CSV table of C-alpha atoms in Angstrom, one decimal:
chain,number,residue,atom,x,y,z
L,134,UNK,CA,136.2,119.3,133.4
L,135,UNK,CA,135.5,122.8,133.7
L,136,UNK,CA,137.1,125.1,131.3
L,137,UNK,CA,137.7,129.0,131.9
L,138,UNK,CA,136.1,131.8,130.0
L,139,UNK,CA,139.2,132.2,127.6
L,140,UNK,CA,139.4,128.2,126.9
L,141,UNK,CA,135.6,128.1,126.0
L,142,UNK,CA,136.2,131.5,123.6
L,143,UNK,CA,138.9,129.8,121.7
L,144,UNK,CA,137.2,126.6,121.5
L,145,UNK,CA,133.8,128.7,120.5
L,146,UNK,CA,136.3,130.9,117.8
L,147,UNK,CA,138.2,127.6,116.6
L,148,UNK,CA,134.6,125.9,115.7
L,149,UNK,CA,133.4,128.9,114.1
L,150,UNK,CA,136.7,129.5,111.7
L,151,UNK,CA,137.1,125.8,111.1
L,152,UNK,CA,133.1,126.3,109.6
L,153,UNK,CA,133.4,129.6,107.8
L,154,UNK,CA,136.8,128.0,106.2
L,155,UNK,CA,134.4,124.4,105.2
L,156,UNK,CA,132.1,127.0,103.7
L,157,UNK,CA,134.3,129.0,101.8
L,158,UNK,CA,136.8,125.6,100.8
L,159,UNK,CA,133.3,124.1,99.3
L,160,UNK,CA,131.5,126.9,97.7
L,161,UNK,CA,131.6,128.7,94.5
L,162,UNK,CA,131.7,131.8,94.7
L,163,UNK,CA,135.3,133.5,94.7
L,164,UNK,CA,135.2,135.6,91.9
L,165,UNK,CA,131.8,136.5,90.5
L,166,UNK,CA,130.2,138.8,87.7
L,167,UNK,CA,129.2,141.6,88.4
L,168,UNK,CA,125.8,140.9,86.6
L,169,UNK,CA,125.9,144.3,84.6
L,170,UNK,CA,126.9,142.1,81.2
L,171,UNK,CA,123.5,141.1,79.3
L,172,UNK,CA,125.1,137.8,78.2
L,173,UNK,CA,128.1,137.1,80.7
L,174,UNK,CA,130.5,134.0,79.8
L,175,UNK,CA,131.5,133.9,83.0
L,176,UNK,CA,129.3,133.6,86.1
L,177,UNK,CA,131.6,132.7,88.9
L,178,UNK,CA,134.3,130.4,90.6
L,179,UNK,CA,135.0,128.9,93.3
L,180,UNK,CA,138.2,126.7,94.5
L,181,UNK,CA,136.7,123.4,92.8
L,182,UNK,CA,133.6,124.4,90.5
L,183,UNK,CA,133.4,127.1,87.4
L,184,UNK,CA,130.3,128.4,85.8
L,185,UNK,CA,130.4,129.4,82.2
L,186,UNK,CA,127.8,130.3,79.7
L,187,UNK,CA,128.8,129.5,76.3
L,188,UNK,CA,132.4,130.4,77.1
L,189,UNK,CA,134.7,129.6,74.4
L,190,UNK,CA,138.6,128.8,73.9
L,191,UNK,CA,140.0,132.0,73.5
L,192,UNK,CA,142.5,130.5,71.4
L,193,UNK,CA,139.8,129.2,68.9
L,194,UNK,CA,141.1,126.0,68.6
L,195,UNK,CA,138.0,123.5,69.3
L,196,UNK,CA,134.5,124.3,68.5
L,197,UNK,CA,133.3,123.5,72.1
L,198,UNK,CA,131.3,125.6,74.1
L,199,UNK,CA,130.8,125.6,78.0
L,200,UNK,CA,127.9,126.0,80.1
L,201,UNK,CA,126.5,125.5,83.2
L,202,UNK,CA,128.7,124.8,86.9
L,203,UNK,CA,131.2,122.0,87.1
L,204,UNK,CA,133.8,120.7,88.7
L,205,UNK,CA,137.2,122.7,87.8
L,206,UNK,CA,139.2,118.3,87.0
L,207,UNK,CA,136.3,117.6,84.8
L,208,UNK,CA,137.6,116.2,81.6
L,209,UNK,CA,136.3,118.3,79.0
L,210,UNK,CA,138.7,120.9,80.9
L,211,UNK,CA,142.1,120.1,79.1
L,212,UNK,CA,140.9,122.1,76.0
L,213,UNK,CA,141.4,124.8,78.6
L,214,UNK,CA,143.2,124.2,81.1
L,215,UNK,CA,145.9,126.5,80.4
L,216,UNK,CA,143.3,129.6,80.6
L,217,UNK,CA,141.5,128.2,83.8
L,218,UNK,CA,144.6,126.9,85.7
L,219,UNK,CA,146.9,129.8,86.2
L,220,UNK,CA,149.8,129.5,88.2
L,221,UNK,CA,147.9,131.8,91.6
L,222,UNK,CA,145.1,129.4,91.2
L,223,UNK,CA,146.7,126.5,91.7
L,224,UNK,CA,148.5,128.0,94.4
L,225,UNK,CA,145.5,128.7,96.3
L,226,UNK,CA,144.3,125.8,96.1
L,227,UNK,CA,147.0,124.1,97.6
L,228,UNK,CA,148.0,126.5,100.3
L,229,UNK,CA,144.1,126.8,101.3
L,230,UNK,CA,143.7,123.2,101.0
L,231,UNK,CA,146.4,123.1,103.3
L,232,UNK,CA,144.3,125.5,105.8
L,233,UNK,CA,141.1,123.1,105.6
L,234,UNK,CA,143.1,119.7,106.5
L,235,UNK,CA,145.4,122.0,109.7
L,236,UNK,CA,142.0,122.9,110.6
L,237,UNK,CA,140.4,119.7,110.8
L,238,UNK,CA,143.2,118.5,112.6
L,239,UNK,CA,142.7,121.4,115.2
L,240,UNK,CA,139.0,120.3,115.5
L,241,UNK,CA,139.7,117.2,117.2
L,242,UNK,CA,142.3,118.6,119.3
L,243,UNK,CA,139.8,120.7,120.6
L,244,UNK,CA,137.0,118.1,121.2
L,245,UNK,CA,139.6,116.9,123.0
L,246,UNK,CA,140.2,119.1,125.2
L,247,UNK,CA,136.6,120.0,126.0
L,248,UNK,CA,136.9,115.8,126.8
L,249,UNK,CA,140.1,116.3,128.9
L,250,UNK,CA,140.2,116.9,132.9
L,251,UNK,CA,143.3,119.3,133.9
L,252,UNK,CA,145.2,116.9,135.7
L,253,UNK,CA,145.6,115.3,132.6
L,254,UNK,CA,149.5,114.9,132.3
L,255,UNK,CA,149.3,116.0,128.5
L,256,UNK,CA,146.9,118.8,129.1
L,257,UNK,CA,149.3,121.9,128.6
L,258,UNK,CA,150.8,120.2,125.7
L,259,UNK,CA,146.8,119.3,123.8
L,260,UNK,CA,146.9,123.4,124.6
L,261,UNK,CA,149.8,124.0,122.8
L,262,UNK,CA,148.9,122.3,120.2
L,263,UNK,CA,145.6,123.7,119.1
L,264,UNK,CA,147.0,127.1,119.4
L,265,UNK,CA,149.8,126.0,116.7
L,266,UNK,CA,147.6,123.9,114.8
L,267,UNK,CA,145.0,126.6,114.5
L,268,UNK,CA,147.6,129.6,113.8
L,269,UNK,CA,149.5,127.4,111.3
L,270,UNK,CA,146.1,127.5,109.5
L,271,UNK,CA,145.6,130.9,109.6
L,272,UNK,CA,149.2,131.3,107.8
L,273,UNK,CA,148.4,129.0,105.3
L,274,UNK,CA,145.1,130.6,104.4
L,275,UNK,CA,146.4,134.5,104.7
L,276,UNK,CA,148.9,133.0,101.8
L,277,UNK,CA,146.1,131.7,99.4
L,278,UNK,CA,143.7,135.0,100.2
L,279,UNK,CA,146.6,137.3,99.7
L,280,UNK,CA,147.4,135.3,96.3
L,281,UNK,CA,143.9,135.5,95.1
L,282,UNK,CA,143.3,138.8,96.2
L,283,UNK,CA,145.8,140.3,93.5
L,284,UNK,CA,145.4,137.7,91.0
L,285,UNK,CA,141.9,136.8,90.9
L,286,UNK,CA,140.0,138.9,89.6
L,287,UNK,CA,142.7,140.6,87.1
L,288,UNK,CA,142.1,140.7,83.4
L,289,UNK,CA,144.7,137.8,83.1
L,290,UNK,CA,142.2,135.0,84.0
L,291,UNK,CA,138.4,135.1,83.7
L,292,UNK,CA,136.5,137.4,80.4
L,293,UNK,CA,135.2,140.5,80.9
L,294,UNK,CA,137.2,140.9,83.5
L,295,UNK,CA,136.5,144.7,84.5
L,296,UNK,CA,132.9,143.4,85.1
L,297,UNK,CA,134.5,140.6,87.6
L,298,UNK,CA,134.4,140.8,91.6
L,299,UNK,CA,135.7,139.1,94.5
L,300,UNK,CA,132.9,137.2,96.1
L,301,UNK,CA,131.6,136.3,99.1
L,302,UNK,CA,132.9,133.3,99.8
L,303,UNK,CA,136.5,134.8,99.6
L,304,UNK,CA,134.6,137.5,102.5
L,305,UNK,CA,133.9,133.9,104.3
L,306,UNK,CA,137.5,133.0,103.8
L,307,UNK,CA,138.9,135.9,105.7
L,308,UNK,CA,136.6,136.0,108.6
L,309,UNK,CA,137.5,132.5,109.0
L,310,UNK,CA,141.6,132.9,108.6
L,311,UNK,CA,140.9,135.6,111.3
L,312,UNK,CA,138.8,133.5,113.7
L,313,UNK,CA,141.5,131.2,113.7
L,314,UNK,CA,144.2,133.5,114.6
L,315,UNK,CA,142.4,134.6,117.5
L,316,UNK,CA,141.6,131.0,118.5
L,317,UNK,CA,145.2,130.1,117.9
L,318,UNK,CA,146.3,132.8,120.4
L,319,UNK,CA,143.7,132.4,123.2
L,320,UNK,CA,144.8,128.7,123.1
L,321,UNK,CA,148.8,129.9,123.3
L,322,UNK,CA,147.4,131.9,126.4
L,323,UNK,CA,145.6,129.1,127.9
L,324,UNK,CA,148.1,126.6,127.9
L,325,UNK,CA,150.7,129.0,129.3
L,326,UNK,CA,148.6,130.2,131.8
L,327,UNK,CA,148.4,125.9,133.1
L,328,UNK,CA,152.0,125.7,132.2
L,329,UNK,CA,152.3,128.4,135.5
L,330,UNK,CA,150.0,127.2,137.6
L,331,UNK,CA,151.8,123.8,137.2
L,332,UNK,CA,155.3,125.3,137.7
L,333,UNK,CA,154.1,126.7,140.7
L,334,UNK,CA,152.5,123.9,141.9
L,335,UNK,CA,155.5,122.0,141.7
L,336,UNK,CA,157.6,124.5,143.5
L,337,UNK,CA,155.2,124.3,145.7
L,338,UNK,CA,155.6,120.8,146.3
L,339,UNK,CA,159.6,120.2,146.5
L,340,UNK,CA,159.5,122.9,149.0
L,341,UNK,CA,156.8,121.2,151.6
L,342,UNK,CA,158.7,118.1,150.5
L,343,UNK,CA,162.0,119.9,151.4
L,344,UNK,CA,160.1,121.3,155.2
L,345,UNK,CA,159.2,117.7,156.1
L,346,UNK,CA,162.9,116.1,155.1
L,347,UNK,CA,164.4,119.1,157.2
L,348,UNK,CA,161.8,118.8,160.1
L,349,UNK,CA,162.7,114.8,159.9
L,350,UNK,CA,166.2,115.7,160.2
L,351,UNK,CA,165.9,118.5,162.8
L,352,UNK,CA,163.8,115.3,165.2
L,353,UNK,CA,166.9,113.0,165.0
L,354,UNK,CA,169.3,115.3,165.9
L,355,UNK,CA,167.4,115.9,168.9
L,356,UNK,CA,167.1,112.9,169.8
């Protein structure tokens, strides 16, 4: 079950993209302040949690105040939903989300692989498939960064939004979407280098098969 130098890279690049896209997916940290406010109401965001501190409807119709980090569904939300979901947001979400479950399905392709012998008959085709899996991703999340990129931290969405910055987790996001391209490609390569070596292979074989029924031939004639 040997693998070459190229399989093992994209398999090493596919595990490491799939992780820095779990990490960016989960964490919090999209947009952030830029911590130069003495008394920010906005501290930062991620795909699934907001932190506030004592952020208020802007529209001043509920007392409420919010505080502290929670999940972006919780209930108390709907007095605001139509400041915190914007239409980019929502948008990311699902195109990123989109990323994270490709990606997972990549994964076990890939264990797979690293399972599989050669010979296997659905080898080239397990290649093939983790190279489009993996690439498919990417797409997905280059659509969700490029969306958030112009949207997220404009003065549309969060307060104080000159004193808002993309944050590291959306850094995390494109190294990831970029790991996975290159996986997605070295895998493409892979599978159609086997797909050559098998072609050849069986050309290889219909023409000793072809000697052999000649030779056969060639005997009983002589006889």
């Amino acid at each position: 079950m040997a693998k070459s130098r190229n399989g093992l890279t994209a398999v090493g690049l596919s595990v490491l993209g799939a992780f820095l896209v779990l990490l960016a997916f989960t964490t919090k940290s999209w947009v952030v302040t830029d911590g130069k406010l003495e008394h920010p109401k906005f501290e930062r965001i991620g795909l699934w949690v907001v932190c506030f501190k004592d952020f208020e409807d802007s529209h001043h119709w509920y007392d409420t105040k919010f505080g502290n980090c929670w999940w972006v569904f919780e209930e108390e939300y709907y007095i605001i939903y139509d400041i915190l979901f914007k239409g980019f947001y929502i948008a990311t979400q699902f195109w990123f989300s989109a990323c994270v479950l490709l990606t997972v399905v990549g994964l076990f392709y890939t264990a797979l692989y690293m399972y599989l012998n050669r010979a296997y008959e659905r080898y080239v085709k397990i290649l093939f498939t983790i190279g489009g899996l993996d690439i498919a991703a990417a797409i997905c999340g280059t659509i969700a960064l490029v969306i958030f990129g112009i949207h997220g931290d404009s003065r549309v969405w969060m307060p104080h939004w000159e004193h808002n910055d993309i944050g590291w987790s959306y850094g995390v996001a494109v190294a990831g979407t970029i790991s996975l391209y290159v996986s997605g490609i070295l895998f493409t390569i892979e599978g159609r280098v086997h797909k050559i070596k098998r072609q050849k292979m069986a050309n290889q074989r219909a023409n000793y098969d072809y000697d052999i029924h000649d030779l056969k031939q060639s005997s009983h004639t002589d006889i």
